[in-house]
Structures are given as structure tokens and as C-alpha cells.
Amino acid sequence: DAKTTQPPSMDCAEGRAANLPCNHSTISGNEYVYWYRQIHSQGPQYIIHGLKNNETNEMASLIITEDRKSSTLILPHATLRDTAVYYCIVPNAGGTSYGKLTFGQGTILTVHP
Amino acid sequence: DAGVTQSPTHLIKTRGQQVTLRCSPKSGHDTVSWYQQALGQGPQFIFQYYEEEERQRGNFPDRFSGHQFPNYSSELNVNALLLGDSALYLCASSLEVGSYEQYFGPGTRLTVT
């Protein structure tokens, strides 16, 4: 899997946008970027994924740079319930890790009142 | 629409014993993956089952085995338990084999004493 680098922790005020960065400079042309989050004592939750165009769903937006070496997950109006560990994952498309998610340490996002 | 369910929620076993954990996938999903999450770490992939066969396996010893049933539900078996097997065991399901968009259950917390 392409290596990803995320800051260990970030803070955000409730109601403000939370912008979580991820570096994946070794990403290959056909590899997607996936984001998951894990709220304390729960299983991970799929958020969004993308290849090169910006993506948006009901949970978040994903902005991928033109060179695809980094991306940002945006939670437009963070709430206290968004406090979680956020994982950026770049699986090895079609390689030996087919279907296998490799989780790093992620970013601990704390949303403050 | 029922999500991924796992049983039991918590389990305490003694070193050397054997344990079986169960998982029912999200409705419409036919692929099940298992992950182990030690305290303070990200989940680690154990294996993936599709069409009642193990399709992918992570770096886990043969003490870890699994099974998938015709109704797509799955079991994870761990033999000769070690103290280091204490962890949260997560089951994830997906619409197709090889998919990185996986839906996780709440997990089973295993404590080995």
C-alpha cells in the first residue's frame, strides 16, 4: 500500500470546518484514497473515497491535489459527535492487498464546544 | 436495513483456551473481512472470506482460522489463546470481494487472562 502521513492530532471548534490533511506522495496512478473514522469504542466507519476529482457526500468532502500526492478531508460543520480518529488509506489497487485495508495511526480529531 | 452485527460483545478467556467469534454481514453483502485492533493501535487485517473460501490473509499465525457459511455469515476461531490476543476483533462486510468500501461491526472485545 502507498504510505500515508497524517498529523497525530488536530482540534476544531464546533460549527467550524475541520480540514484533515493526508500526504501520500508514493501513490500510483490507479490507486484511490479512502477515508475512514473510528469513534471511541465503535468500529471504523467508511466516509468517502476518490481517485483524482473532488468528491462530496452527505458526510464530508474530499479534495485531492492535482498531482495526487496529498488530499484533505473536509467536515464542513464539525459537531461534537465528529470527535474520532480519522484514517487516510491508500490501498494497493489490484496488488497483493486486494480487499485488505491497512490502517495507520490516523489523526485524532477533537471537536471543542 | 440491519448493519453488521457481531457476537458476543465481550468475552473473557484463559490462556490456552479456544474462542469463536461470530459475524453477520450487512444485508446484501457477500464478503466478510476480520480485523484485530490492539489497544491504541489501528485495526490489522486478519483475513477475508468470499464464497465460503479464504481469499486474502494478513500476517497472522495458523491459530487464527475462519469460516463463512452459505448465508454469508462468518466465524473467527482462535486456538491456544495467548495474552497478546487480547484485543477488539472487528468484522467488516462489503458488496464485493476486493472492495475497500467496507462496513464494520461494533466489534468483540476479547480479554485473555
PDB file of C-alpha atoms in Angstrom:
ATOM      1  CA  ASP A   1       0.000   0.000   0.000  1.00  0.00           C
ATOM      2  CA  ALA A   2       1.098   3.550  -0.645  1.00  0.00           C
ATOM      3  CA  LYS A   3       2.410   5.084   2.578  1.00  0.00           C
ATOM      4  CA  THR A   4       0.278   7.832   4.083  1.00  0.00           C
ATOM      5  CA  THR A   5       1.277  10.512   6.585  1.00  0.00           C
ATOM      6  CA  GLN A   6      -1.229  12.271   8.833  1.00  0.00           C
ATOM      7  CA  PRO A   7      -0.798  14.647  11.763  1.00  0.00           C
ATOM      8  CA  PRO A   8      -1.280  12.769  15.046  1.00  0.00           C
ATOM      9  CA  SER A   9      -3.883  15.192  16.375  1.00  0.00           C
ATOM     10  CA  MET A  10      -5.977  18.228  15.483  1.00  0.00           C
ATOM     11  CA  ASP A  11      -8.505  20.423  17.233  1.00  0.00           C
ATOM     12  CA  CYS A  12     -11.571  22.125  15.817  1.00  0.00           C
ATOM     13  CA  ALA A  13     -14.292  24.359  17.225  1.00  0.00           C
ATOM     14  CA  GLU A  14     -17.846  23.115  16.983  1.00  0.00           C
ATOM     15  CA  GLY A  15     -19.618  24.533  13.936  1.00  0.00           C
ATOM     16  CA  ARG A  16     -16.394  25.289  12.107  1.00  0.00           C
ATOM     17  CA  ALA A  17     -14.947  23.334   9.210  1.00  0.00           C
ATOM     18  CA  ALA A  18     -12.472  20.608  10.072  1.00  0.00           C
ATOM     19  CA  ASN A  19      -9.770  20.123   7.445  1.00  0.00           C
ATOM     20  CA  LEU A  20      -7.781  16.920   7.860  1.00  0.00           C
ATOM     21  CA  PRO A  21      -4.677  16.572   5.673  1.00  0.00           C
ATOM     22  CA  CYS A  22      -3.029  13.437   4.358  1.00  0.00           C
ATOM     23  CA  ASN A  23       0.183  13.038   2.385  1.00  0.00           C
ATOM     24  CA  HIS A  24       0.520  10.098   0.007  1.00  0.00           C
ATOM     25  CA  SER A  25       3.414  11.065  -2.237  1.00  0.00           C
ATOM     26  CA  THR A  26       4.060   7.487  -3.458  1.00  0.00           C
ATOM     27  CA  ILE A  27       0.520   6.954  -4.733  1.00  0.00           C
ATOM     28  CA  SER A  28       0.197   5.241  -8.108  1.00  0.00           C
ATOM     29  CA  GLY A  29      -1.986   6.433 -10.953  1.00  0.00           C
ATOM     30  CA  ASN A  30      -4.799   3.936 -10.368  1.00  0.00           C
ATOM     31  CA  GLU A  31      -4.856   3.985  -6.571  1.00  0.00           C
ATOM     32  CA  TYR A  32      -7.782   5.527  -4.735  1.00  0.00           C
ATOM     33  CA  VAL A  33      -7.701   7.467  -1.477  1.00  0.00           C
ATOM     34  CA  TYR A  34     -10.079   6.198   1.205  1.00  0.00           C
ATOM     35  CA  TRP A  35     -11.081   7.847   4.461  1.00  0.00           C
ATOM     36  CA  TYR A  36     -12.480   6.101   7.499  1.00  0.00           C
ATOM     37  CA  ARG A  37     -13.122   7.285  11.018  1.00  0.00           C
ATOM     38  CA  GLN A  38     -13.438   5.484  14.325  1.00  0.00           C
ATOM     39  CA  ILE A  39     -15.414   6.961  17.144  1.00  0.00           C
ATOM     40  CA  HIS A  40     -14.348   5.750  20.566  1.00  0.00           C
ATOM     41  CA  SER A  41     -15.463   2.183  21.320  1.00  0.00           C
ATOM     42  CA  GLN A  42     -17.043   1.711  17.893  1.00  0.00           C
ATOM     43  CA  GLY A  43     -15.949   0.007  14.693  1.00  0.00           C
ATOM     44  CA  PRO A  44     -14.445   2.103  11.888  1.00  0.00           C
ATOM     45  CA  GLN A  45     -16.890   3.910   9.622  1.00  0.00           C
ATOM     46  CA  TYR A  46     -16.383   4.418   5.896  1.00  0.00           C
ATOM     47  CA  ILE A  47     -16.558   8.120   4.989  1.00  0.00           C
ATOM     48  CA  ILE A  48     -15.577   8.711   1.367  1.00  0.00           C
ATOM     49  CA  HIS A  49     -13.100   7.786  -1.348  1.00  0.00           C
ATOM     50  CA  GLY A  50     -11.757   9.356  -4.535  1.00  0.00           C
ATOM     51  CA  LEU A  51      -9.293   8.972  -7.379  1.00  0.00           C
ATOM     52  CA  LYS A  52      -8.479  12.434  -8.678  1.00  0.00           C
ATOM     53  CA  ASN A  53     -11.618  14.536  -8.806  1.00  0.00           C
ATOM     54  CA  ASN A  54     -13.068  16.181  -5.721  1.00  0.00           C
ATOM     55  CA  GLU A  55     -15.785  14.131  -4.108  1.00  0.00           C
ATOM     56  CA  THR A  56     -18.636  15.091  -1.789  1.00  0.00           C
ATOM     57  CA  ASN A  57     -21.244  13.093   0.059  1.00  0.00           C
ATOM     58  CA  GLU A  58     -23.544  13.670   2.998  1.00  0.00           C
ATOM     59  CA  MET A  59     -20.715  13.212   5.466  1.00  0.00           C
ATOM     60  CA  ALA A  60     -17.749  15.051   4.006  1.00  0.00           C
ATOM     61  CA  SER A  61     -15.822  16.405   1.046  1.00  0.00           C
ATOM     62  CA  LEU A  62     -12.562  15.027  -0.273  1.00  0.00           C
ATOM     63  CA  ILE A  63     -10.147  17.328  -2.058  1.00  0.00           C
ATOM     64  CA  ILE A  64      -7.263  15.642  -3.902  1.00  0.00           C
ATOM     65  CA  THR A  65      -4.434  17.785  -5.262  1.00  0.00           C
ATOM     66  CA  GLU A  66      -3.759  17.763  -8.982  1.00  0.00           C
ATOM     67  CA  ASP A  67      -0.530  15.793  -8.555  1.00  0.00           C
ATOM     68  CA  ARG A  68      -2.451  13.390  -6.256  1.00  0.00           C
ATOM     69  CA  LYS A  69       0.318  13.464  -3.677  1.00  0.00           C
ATOM     70  CA  SER A  70      -1.931  14.783  -0.932  1.00  0.00           C
ATOM     71  CA  SER A  71      -5.567  15.121  -0.004  1.00  0.00           C
ATOM     72  CA  THR A  72      -7.782  16.876   2.530  1.00  0.00           C
ATOM     73  CA  LEU A  73     -10.918  15.573   4.160  1.00  0.00           C
ATOM     74  CA  ILE A  74     -13.315  18.369   4.994  1.00  0.00           C
ATOM     75  CA  LEU A  75     -16.087  18.165   7.559  1.00  0.00           C
ATOM     76  CA  PRO A  76     -17.945  21.385   6.728  1.00  0.00           C
ATOM     77  CA  HIS A  77     -19.649  21.975  10.087  1.00  0.00           C
ATOM     78  CA  ALA A  78     -17.997  19.872  12.755  1.00  0.00           C
ATOM     79  CA  THR A  79     -20.056  18.703  15.716  1.00  0.00           C
ATOM     80  CA  LEU A  80     -19.000  17.112  18.995  1.00  0.00           C
ATOM     81  CA  ARG A  81     -20.026  13.747  17.522  1.00  0.00           C
ATOM     82  CA  ASP A  82     -17.292  14.121  14.894  1.00  0.00           C
ATOM     83  CA  THR A  83     -14.628  13.642  17.573  1.00  0.00           C
ATOM     84  CA  ALA A  84     -12.855  10.490  16.389  1.00  0.00           C
ATOM     85  CA  VAL A  85      -9.706   9.014  14.889  1.00  0.00           C
ATOM     86  CA  TYR A  86      -9.607   9.676  11.152  1.00  0.00           C
ATOM     87  CA  TYR A  87      -7.701   7.301   8.903  1.00  0.00           C
ATOM     88  CA  CYS A  88      -6.455   8.069   5.407  1.00  0.00           C
ATOM     89  CA  ILE A  89      -5.790   4.840   3.465  1.00  0.00           C
ATOM     90  CA  VAL A  90      -4.378   4.253   0.004  1.00  0.00           C
ATOM     91  CA  PRO A  91      -4.861   0.535  -0.758  1.00  0.00           C
ATOM     92  CA  ASN A  92      -2.778  -1.260  -3.325  1.00  0.00           C
ATOM     93  CA  ALA A  93      -5.163  -1.471  -6.285  1.00  0.00           C
ATOM     94  CA  GLY A  94      -5.058  -4.930  -7.837  1.00  0.00           C
ATOM     95  CA  GLY A  95      -1.991  -5.888  -5.912  1.00  0.00           C
ATOM     96  CA  THR A  96      -1.465  -8.434  -3.192  1.00  0.00           C
ATOM     97  CA  SER A  97      -3.524  -6.412  -0.732  1.00  0.00           C
ATOM     98  CA  TYR A  98      -6.719  -6.761  -2.798  1.00  0.00           C
ATOM     99  CA  GLY A  99      -9.569  -6.035  -0.386  1.00  0.00           C
ATOM    100  CA  LYS A 100      -7.239  -5.522   2.579  1.00  0.00           C
ATOM    101  CA  LEU A 101      -7.353  -2.200   4.420  1.00  0.00           C
ATOM    102  CA  THR A 102      -4.132  -1.147   6.124  1.00  0.00           C
ATOM    103  CA  PHE A 103      -4.788   1.309   8.935  1.00  0.00           C
ATOM    104  CA  GLY A 104      -2.048   3.598  10.234  1.00  0.00           C
ATOM    105  CA  GLN A 105      -2.195   5.660  13.403  1.00  0.00           C
ATOM    106  CA  GLY A 106      -4.588   8.218  11.928  1.00  0.00           C
ATOM    107  CA  THR A 107      -5.410  11.710  13.179  1.00  0.00           C
ATOM    108  CA  ILE A 108      -7.227  12.192  16.451  1.00  0.00           C
ATOM    109  CA  LEU A 109      -9.716  14.998  15.798  1.00  0.00           C
ATOM    110  CA  THR A 110     -11.134  16.666  18.882  1.00  0.00           C
ATOM    111  CA  VAL A 111     -14.076  18.987  18.383  1.00  0.00           C
ATOM    112  CA  HIS A 112     -14.472  21.533  21.176  1.00  0.00           C
ATOM    113  CA  PRO A 113     -17.716  23.278  22.219  1.00  0.00           C
TER     114      PRO A 113
ATOM    115  CA  ASP B   1     -31.596  -2.335   6.996  1.00  0.00           C
ATOM    116  CA  ALA B   2     -29.520  -4.208   9.557  1.00  0.00           C
ATOM    117  CA  GLY B   3     -25.873  -3.319   9.636  1.00  0.00           C
ATOM    118  CA  VAL B   4     -23.019  -5.635  10.547  1.00  0.00           C
ATOM    119  CA  THR B   5     -23.658  -7.457  13.796  1.00  0.00           C
ATOM    120  CA  GLN B   6     -21.161  -9.305  15.971  1.00  0.00           C
ATOM    121  CA  SER B   7     -21.439 -11.566  18.970  1.00  0.00           C
ATOM    122  CA  PRO B   8     -20.604 -11.704  21.742  1.00  0.00           C
ATOM    123  CA  THR B   9     -19.884  -8.103  22.734  1.00  0.00           C
ATOM    124  CA  HIS B  10     -17.342  -9.035  25.363  1.00  0.00           C
ATOM    125  CA  LEU B  11     -15.547 -12.239  26.177  1.00  0.00           C
ATOM    126  CA  ILE B  12     -13.035 -13.304  28.799  1.00  0.00           C
ATOM    127  CA  LYS B  13     -10.934 -16.409  28.204  1.00  0.00           C
ATOM    128  CA  THR B  14      -7.971 -18.086  29.828  1.00  0.00           C
ATOM    129  CA  ARG B  15      -4.600 -18.549  28.143  1.00  0.00           C
ATOM    130  CA  GLY B  16      -4.554 -21.770  26.115  1.00  0.00           C
ATOM    131  CA  GLN B  17      -8.296 -21.866  25.532  1.00  0.00           C
ATOM    132  CA  GLN B  18     -10.080 -21.578  22.215  1.00  0.00           C
ATOM    133  CA  VAL B  19     -12.601 -18.927  21.192  1.00  0.00           C
ATOM    134  CA  THR B  20     -15.185 -18.465  18.421  1.00  0.00           C
ATOM    135  CA  LEU B  21     -16.473 -15.066  17.388  1.00  0.00           C
ATOM    136  CA  ARG B  22     -19.442 -14.557  15.088  1.00  0.00           C
ATOM    137  CA  CYS B  23     -20.401 -12.004  12.476  1.00  0.00           C
ATOM    138  CA  SER B  24     -23.453 -11.349  10.324  1.00  0.00           C
ATOM    139  CA  PRO B  25     -22.773  -9.077   7.346  1.00  0.00           C
ATOM    140  CA  LYS B  26     -24.812  -6.106   6.229  1.00  0.00           C
ATOM    141  CA  SER B  27     -27.831  -7.096   4.145  1.00  0.00           C
ATOM    142  CA  GLY B  28     -26.822  -7.666   0.533  1.00  0.00           C
ATOM    143  CA  HIS B  29     -23.107  -8.082   1.296  1.00  0.00           C
ATOM    144  CA  ASP B  30     -21.370 -11.354   0.478  1.00  0.00           C
ATOM    145  CA  THR B  31     -17.791 -10.669   1.554  1.00  0.00           C
ATOM    146  CA  VAL B  32     -16.585 -10.640   5.143  1.00  0.00           C
ATOM    147  CA  SER B  33     -13.238  -9.477   6.500  1.00  0.00           C
ATOM    148  CA  TRP B  34     -11.857  -9.755  10.021  1.00  0.00           C
ATOM    149  CA  TYR B  35      -9.524  -7.307  11.744  1.00  0.00           C
ATOM    150  CA  GLN B  36      -7.749  -7.262  15.094  1.00  0.00           C
ATOM    151  CA  GLN B  37      -7.311  -3.982  16.940  1.00  0.00           C
ATOM    152  CA  ALA B  38      -4.950  -3.856  19.901  1.00  0.00           C
ATOM    153  CA  LEU B  39      -5.368  -1.048  22.384  1.00  0.00           C
ATOM    154  CA  GLY B  40      -4.122   2.254  20.961  1.00  0.00           C
ATOM    155  CA  GLN B  41      -3.430   0.813  17.509  1.00  0.00           C
ATOM    156  CA  GLY B  42      -5.231   0.838  14.186  1.00  0.00           C
ATOM    157  CA  PRO B  43      -7.043  -2.313  13.050  1.00  0.00           C
ATOM    158  CA  GLN B  44      -4.916  -5.038  11.447  1.00  0.00           C
ATOM    159  CA  PHE B  45      -6.286  -7.249   8.679  1.00  0.00           C
ATOM    160  CA  ILE B  46      -6.602 -10.938   9.578  1.00  0.00           C
ATOM    161  CA  PHE B  47      -8.365 -12.456   6.554  1.00  0.00           C
ATOM    162  CA  GLN B  48     -11.217 -12.091   4.085  1.00  0.00           C
ATOM    163  CA  TYR B  49     -13.875 -14.624   3.108  1.00  0.00           C
ATOM    164  CA  TYR B  50     -15.880 -14.809  -0.088  1.00  0.00           C
ATOM    165  CA  GLU B  51     -17.921 -17.714  -1.430  1.00  0.00           C
ATOM    166  CA  GLU B  52     -17.067 -19.657   1.724  1.00  0.00           C
ATOM    167  CA  GLU B  53     -13.335 -19.528   0.985  1.00  0.00           C
ATOM    168  CA  GLU B  54     -10.470 -17.557   2.469  1.00  0.00           C
ATOM    169  CA  ARG B  55      -9.389 -15.123  -0.248  1.00  0.00           C
ATOM    170  CA  GLN B  56      -6.817 -12.934   1.458  1.00  0.00           C
ATOM    171  CA  ARG B  57      -4.822 -13.379   4.621  1.00  0.00           C
ATOM    172  CA  GLY B  58      -2.792 -10.982   6.695  1.00  0.00           C
ATOM    173  CA  ASN B  59       0.257 -11.738   8.798  1.00  0.00           C
ATOM    174  CA  PHE B  60      -1.435 -13.884  11.425  1.00  0.00           C
ATOM    175  CA  PRO B  61      -0.482 -17.403  12.569  1.00  0.00           C
ATOM    176  CA  ASP B  62      -2.482 -20.508  11.757  1.00  0.00           C
ATOM    177  CA  ARG B  63      -4.030 -20.341  15.226  1.00  0.00           C
ATOM    178  CA  PHE B  64      -6.390 -17.864  13.593  1.00  0.00           C
ATOM    179  CA  SER B  65      -8.891 -19.551  11.310  1.00  0.00           C
ATOM    180  CA  GLY B  66     -12.267 -18.719   9.919  1.00  0.00           C
ATOM    181  CA  HIS B  67     -15.306 -19.948   8.190  1.00  0.00           C
ATOM    182  CA  GLN B  68     -18.046 -18.475   6.043  1.00  0.00           C
ATOM    183  CA  PHE B  69     -21.488 -20.011   5.813  1.00  0.00           C
ATOM    184  CA  PRO B  70     -23.868 -20.158   2.829  1.00  0.00           C
ATOM    185  CA  ASN B  71     -25.853 -17.253   4.309  1.00  0.00           C
ATOM    186  CA  TYR B  72     -22.592 -15.188   4.210  1.00  0.00           C
ATOM    187  CA  SER B  73     -22.223 -15.041   7.988  1.00  0.00           C
ATOM    188  CA  SER B  74     -18.782 -15.809   9.322  1.00  0.00           C
ATOM    189  CA  GLU B  75     -16.865 -17.105  12.318  1.00  0.00           C
ATOM    190  CA  LEU B  76     -13.391 -16.321  13.551  1.00  0.00           C
ATOM    191  CA  ASN B  77     -11.700 -19.026  15.595  1.00  0.00           C
ATOM    192  CA  VAL B  78      -8.577 -18.546  17.657  1.00  0.00           C
ATOM    193  CA  ASN B  79      -6.859 -21.564  19.213  1.00  0.00           C
ATOM    194  CA  ALA B  80      -4.305 -21.756  22.017  1.00  0.00           C
ATOM    195  CA  LEU B  81      -5.022 -18.232  23.172  1.00  0.00           C
ATOM    196  CA  LEU B  82      -2.124 -16.028  24.219  1.00  0.00           C
ATOM    197  CA  LEU B  83      -2.228 -12.955  26.420  1.00  0.00           C
ATOM    198  CA  GLY B  84      -1.299 -10.948  23.315  1.00  0.00           C
ATOM    199  CA  ASP B  85      -4.523 -11.995  21.607  1.00  0.00           C
ATOM    200  CA  SER B  86      -6.409  -9.618  23.885  1.00  0.00           C
ATOM    201  CA  ALA B  87      -7.899  -7.072  21.504  1.00  0.00           C
ATOM    202  CA  LEU B  88     -11.016  -5.773  19.806  1.00  0.00           C
ATOM    203  CA  TYR B  89     -11.974  -8.076  16.941  1.00  0.00           C
ATOM    204  CA  LEU B  90     -13.789  -6.325  14.146  1.00  0.00           C
ATOM    205  CA  CYS B  91     -15.816  -7.809  11.353  1.00  0.00           C
ATOM    206  CA  ALA B  92     -16.401  -5.865   8.147  1.00  0.00           C
ATOM    207  CA  SER B  93     -18.578  -6.678   5.162  1.00  0.00           C
ATOM    208  CA  SER B  94     -18.577  -5.415   1.598  1.00  0.00           C
ATOM    209  CA  LEU B  95     -20.684  -5.714  -1.551  1.00  0.00           C
ATOM    210  CA  GLU B  96     -17.974  -7.465  -3.493  1.00  0.00           C
ATOM    211  CA  VAL B  97     -14.696  -9.226  -2.927  1.00  0.00           C
ATOM    212  CA  GLY B  98     -11.721  -6.902  -3.146  1.00  0.00           C
ATOM    213  CA  SER B  99     -13.754  -3.831  -2.250  1.00  0.00           C
ATOM    214  CA  TYR B 100     -12.133  -1.273   0.015  1.00  0.00           C
ATOM    215  CA  GLU B 101     -15.518   0.215   0.934  1.00  0.00           C
ATOM    216  CA  GLN B 102     -16.174  -1.900   3.974  1.00  0.00           C
ATOM    217  CA  TYR B 103     -18.788  -1.628   6.695  1.00  0.00           C
ATOM    218  CA  PHE B 104     -17.685  -2.541  10.182  1.00  0.00           C
ATOM    219  CA  GLY B 105     -19.499  -4.044  13.111  1.00  0.00           C
ATOM    220  CA  PRO B 106     -19.104  -2.836  16.694  1.00  0.00           C
ATOM    221  CA  GLY B 107     -16.525  -5.498  17.463  1.00  0.00           C
ATOM    222  CA  THR B 108     -15.999  -8.159  20.105  1.00  0.00           C
ATOM    223  CA  ARG B 109     -13.725  -7.243  22.986  1.00  0.00           C
ATOM    224  CA  LEU B 110     -11.635 -10.325  23.874  1.00  0.00           C
ATOM    225  CA  THR B 111      -9.673 -10.395  27.104  1.00  0.00           C
ATOM    226  CA  VAL B 112      -7.244 -13.269  27.685  1.00  0.00           C
ATOM    227  CA  THR B 113      -6.132 -13.783  31.283  1.00  0.00           C
TER     228      THR B 113
END
